[in-house]
Amino acid sequence: MALPKTAVSALAAGGLVGGFAVAQQTGNRPLGGAVLAAVGAVCTTSWVQGSGPARGVALLATYLGAFGASHPLAKKIGAWPSVGAVAAGTALASQLISKS
């Protein structure tokens, strides 16, 4: 069963923030990546179930793209502002692209 649209959007943003926070607090980047991956898997499952495979894959690409984009953006605006910006963008994309 797909999560409600707002819940999965918030979860996606939380996965980006949480993955970074875990990596930063523990000094263990693979652990942060595991958080990012686990949340991404839950979100993708929900997106596919609620919106179909095409939208689900598009939103997964958005989630992964946000992770990638946060790195160069962090060099310009700082780590936490970058993570906040890409998390907000991902949540917005999820709200706009998801059907349910």
PDB file of C-alpha atoms in Angstrom:
ATOM      1  CA  MET A   1       0.000   0.000   0.000  1.00  0.00           C
ATOM      2  CA  ALA A   2       1.340   3.411  -0.984  1.00  0.00           C
ATOM      3  CA  LEU A   3       1.917   6.016   1.696  1.00  0.00           C
ATOM      4  CA  PRO A   4      -0.130   9.208   1.481  1.00  0.00           C
ATOM      5  CA  LYS A   5       1.386  11.769  -0.880  1.00  0.00           C
ATOM      6  CA  THR A   6       2.408  14.221   1.846  1.00  0.00           C
ATOM      7  CA  ALA A   7       3.886  11.494   4.031  1.00  0.00           C
ATOM      8  CA  VAL A   8       6.125  10.082   1.303  1.00  0.00           C
ATOM      9  CA  SER A   9       7.227  13.605   0.341  1.00  0.00           C
ATOM     10  CA  ALA A  10       8.206  14.322   3.944  1.00  0.00           C
ATOM     11  CA  LEU A  11       9.900  10.938   4.211  1.00  0.00           C
ATOM     12  CA  ALA A  12      11.994  11.624   1.101  1.00  0.00           C
ATOM     13  CA  ALA A  13      13.140  14.954   2.522  1.00  0.00           C
ATOM     14  CA  GLY A  14      13.824  13.265   5.846  1.00  0.00           C
ATOM     15  CA  GLY A  15      15.908  10.586   4.143  1.00  0.00           C
ATOM     16  CA  LEU A  16      18.217  13.204   2.656  1.00  0.00           C
ATOM     17  CA  VAL A  17      18.499  15.120   5.922  1.00  0.00           C
ATOM     18  CA  GLY A  18      18.752  11.975   8.031  1.00  0.00           C
ATOM     19  CA  GLY A  19      21.355  10.329   5.830  1.00  0.00           C
ATOM     20  CA  PHE A  20      23.549  13.419   6.025  1.00  0.00           C
ATOM     21  CA  ALA A  21      23.015  13.794   9.771  1.00  0.00           C
ATOM     22  CA  VAL A  22      23.963  10.167  10.440  1.00  0.00           C
ATOM     23  CA  ALA A  23      27.085  10.444   8.281  1.00  0.00           C
ATOM     24  CA  GLN A  24      28.120  13.707   9.929  1.00  0.00           C
ATOM     25  CA  GLN A  25      27.418  12.661  13.515  1.00  0.00           C
ATOM     26  CA  THR A  26      28.994   9.234  13.301  1.00  0.00           C
ATOM     27  CA  GLY A  27      31.784  10.039  10.856  1.00  0.00           C
ATOM     28  CA  ASN A  28      30.643   6.941   8.975  1.00  0.00           C
ATOM     29  CA  ARG A  29      29.656   7.909   5.435  1.00  0.00           C
ATOM     30  CA  PRO A  30      28.571   4.367   4.459  1.00  0.00           C
ATOM     31  CA  LEU A  31      26.148   4.347   7.393  1.00  0.00           C
ATOM     32  CA  GLY A  32      24.671   7.631   6.197  1.00  0.00           C
ATOM     33  CA  GLY A  33      24.429   6.127   2.733  1.00  0.00           C
ATOM     34  CA  ALA A  34      22.593   3.132   4.163  1.00  0.00           C
ATOM     35  CA  VAL A  35      20.014   5.470   5.726  1.00  0.00           C
ATOM     36  CA  LEU A  36      19.678   7.318   2.419  1.00  0.00           C
ATOM     37  CA  ALA A  37      19.255   4.022   0.526  1.00  0.00           C
ATOM     38  CA  ALA A  38      16.756   2.506   2.963  1.00  0.00           C
ATOM     39  CA  VAL A  39      14.539   5.572   2.917  1.00  0.00           C
ATOM     40  CA  GLY A  40      14.892   5.817  -0.861  1.00  0.00           C
ATOM     41  CA  ALA A  41      13.722   2.217  -1.221  1.00  0.00           C
ATOM     42  CA  VAL A  42      10.625   2.845   0.906  1.00  0.00           C
ATOM     43  CA  CYS A  43       9.826   6.045  -0.984  1.00  0.00           C
ATOM     44  CA  THR A  44      10.345   4.448  -4.382  1.00  0.00           C
ATOM     45  CA  THR A  45       8.092   1.528  -3.486  1.00  0.00           C
ATOM     46  CA  SER A  46       5.390   3.952  -2.422  1.00  0.00           C
ATOM     47  CA  TRP A  47       5.834   6.186  -5.466  1.00  0.00           C
ATOM     48  CA  VAL A  48       5.583   3.215  -7.841  1.00  0.00           C
ATOM     49  CA  GLN A  49       2.539   1.801  -6.069  1.00  0.00           C
ATOM     50  CA  GLY A  50       0.738   5.128  -5.922  1.00  0.00           C
ATOM     51  CA  SER A  51       1.803   6.759  -9.169  1.00  0.00           C
ATOM     52  CA  GLY A  52       3.076   4.016 -11.478  1.00  0.00           C
ATOM     53  CA  PRO A  53       6.550   2.965 -12.565  1.00  0.00           C
ATOM     54  CA  ALA A  54       7.361   5.968 -14.773  1.00  0.00           C
ATOM     55  CA  ARG A  55       6.642   8.521 -12.077  1.00  0.00           C
ATOM     56  CA  GLY A  56       8.263   6.312  -9.452  1.00  0.00           C
ATOM     57  CA  VAL A  57      11.492   6.096 -11.428  1.00  0.00           C
ATOM     58  CA  ALA A  58      11.383   9.849 -12.116  1.00  0.00           C
ATOM     59  CA  LEU A  59      11.039  10.551  -8.411  1.00  0.00           C
ATOM     60  CA  LEU A  60      13.821   8.118  -7.554  1.00  0.00           C
ATOM     61  CA  ALA A  61      16.019   9.948 -10.061  1.00  0.00           C
ATOM     62  CA  THR A  62      15.055  13.224  -8.382  1.00  0.00           C
ATOM     63  CA  TYR A  63      15.967  11.811  -4.955  1.00  0.00           C
ATOM     64  CA  LEU A  64      19.335  10.509  -6.151  1.00  0.00           C
ATOM     65  CA  GLY A  65      19.974  13.639  -8.189  1.00  0.00           C
ATOM     66  CA  ALA A  66      19.312  15.766  -5.115  1.00  0.00           C
ATOM     67  CA  PHE A  67      21.875  13.751  -3.182  1.00  0.00           C
ATOM     68  CA  GLY A  68      24.417  14.288  -5.942  1.00  0.00           C
ATOM     69  CA  ALA A  69      23.600  17.973  -6.345  1.00  0.00           C
ATOM     70  CA  SER A  70      23.983  18.634  -2.633  1.00  0.00           C
ATOM     71  CA  HIS A  71      27.735  18.089  -2.816  1.00  0.00           C
ATOM     72  CA  PRO A  72      28.701  20.864  -5.250  1.00  0.00           C
ATOM     73  CA  LEU A  73      26.007  23.114  -3.796  1.00  0.00           C
ATOM     74  CA  ALA A  74      27.532  22.651  -0.331  1.00  0.00           C
ATOM     75  CA  LYS A  75      30.765  24.202  -1.600  1.00  0.00           C
ATOM     76  CA  LYS A  76      28.821  27.354  -2.449  1.00  0.00           C
ATOM     77  CA  ILE A  77      26.350  27.719   0.422  1.00  0.00           C
ATOM     78  CA  GLY A  78      27.482  25.291   3.133  1.00  0.00           C
ATOM     79  CA  ALA A  79      26.603  21.721   3.990  1.00  0.00           C
ATOM     80  CA  TRP A  80      23.406  22.099   6.008  1.00  0.00           C
ATOM     81  CA  PRO A  81      21.878  24.806   3.799  1.00  0.00           C
ATOM     82  CA  SER A  82      22.603  22.609   0.797  1.00  0.00           C
ATOM     83  CA  VAL A  83      20.983  19.565   2.355  1.00  0.00           C
ATOM     84  CA  GLY A  84      17.974  21.653   3.362  1.00  0.00           C
ATOM     85  CA  ALA A  85      17.604  23.052  -0.143  1.00  0.00           C
ATOM     86  CA  VAL A  86      17.774  19.701  -1.929  1.00  0.00           C
ATOM     87  CA  ALA A  87      15.478  18.088   0.657  1.00  0.00           C
ATOM     88  CA  ALA A  88      12.887  20.825   0.134  1.00  0.00           C
ATOM     89  CA  GLY A  89      13.208  20.500  -3.636  1.00  0.00           C
ATOM     90  CA  THR A  90      12.754  16.756  -3.446  1.00  0.00           C
ATOM     91  CA  ALA A  91       9.666  17.092  -1.257  1.00  0.00           C
ATOM     92  CA  LEU A  92       8.211  19.642  -3.664  1.00  0.00           C
ATOM     93  CA  ALA A  93       8.918  17.416  -6.670  1.00  0.00           C
ATOM     94  CA  SER A  94       7.261  14.502  -4.904  1.00  0.00           C
ATOM     95  CA  GLN A  95       4.172  16.603  -4.218  1.00  0.00           C
ATOM     96  CA  LEU A  96       3.970  17.807  -7.808  1.00  0.00           C
ATOM     97  CA  ILE A  97       4.747  14.527  -9.599  1.00  0.00           C
ATOM     98  CA  SER A  98       3.019  11.972  -7.350  1.00  0.00           C
ATOM     99  CA  LYS A  99      -0.564  11.080  -8.103  1.00  0.00           C
ATOM    100  CA  SER A 100      -1.375   9.916  -4.605  1.00  0.00           C
TER     101      SER A 100
END
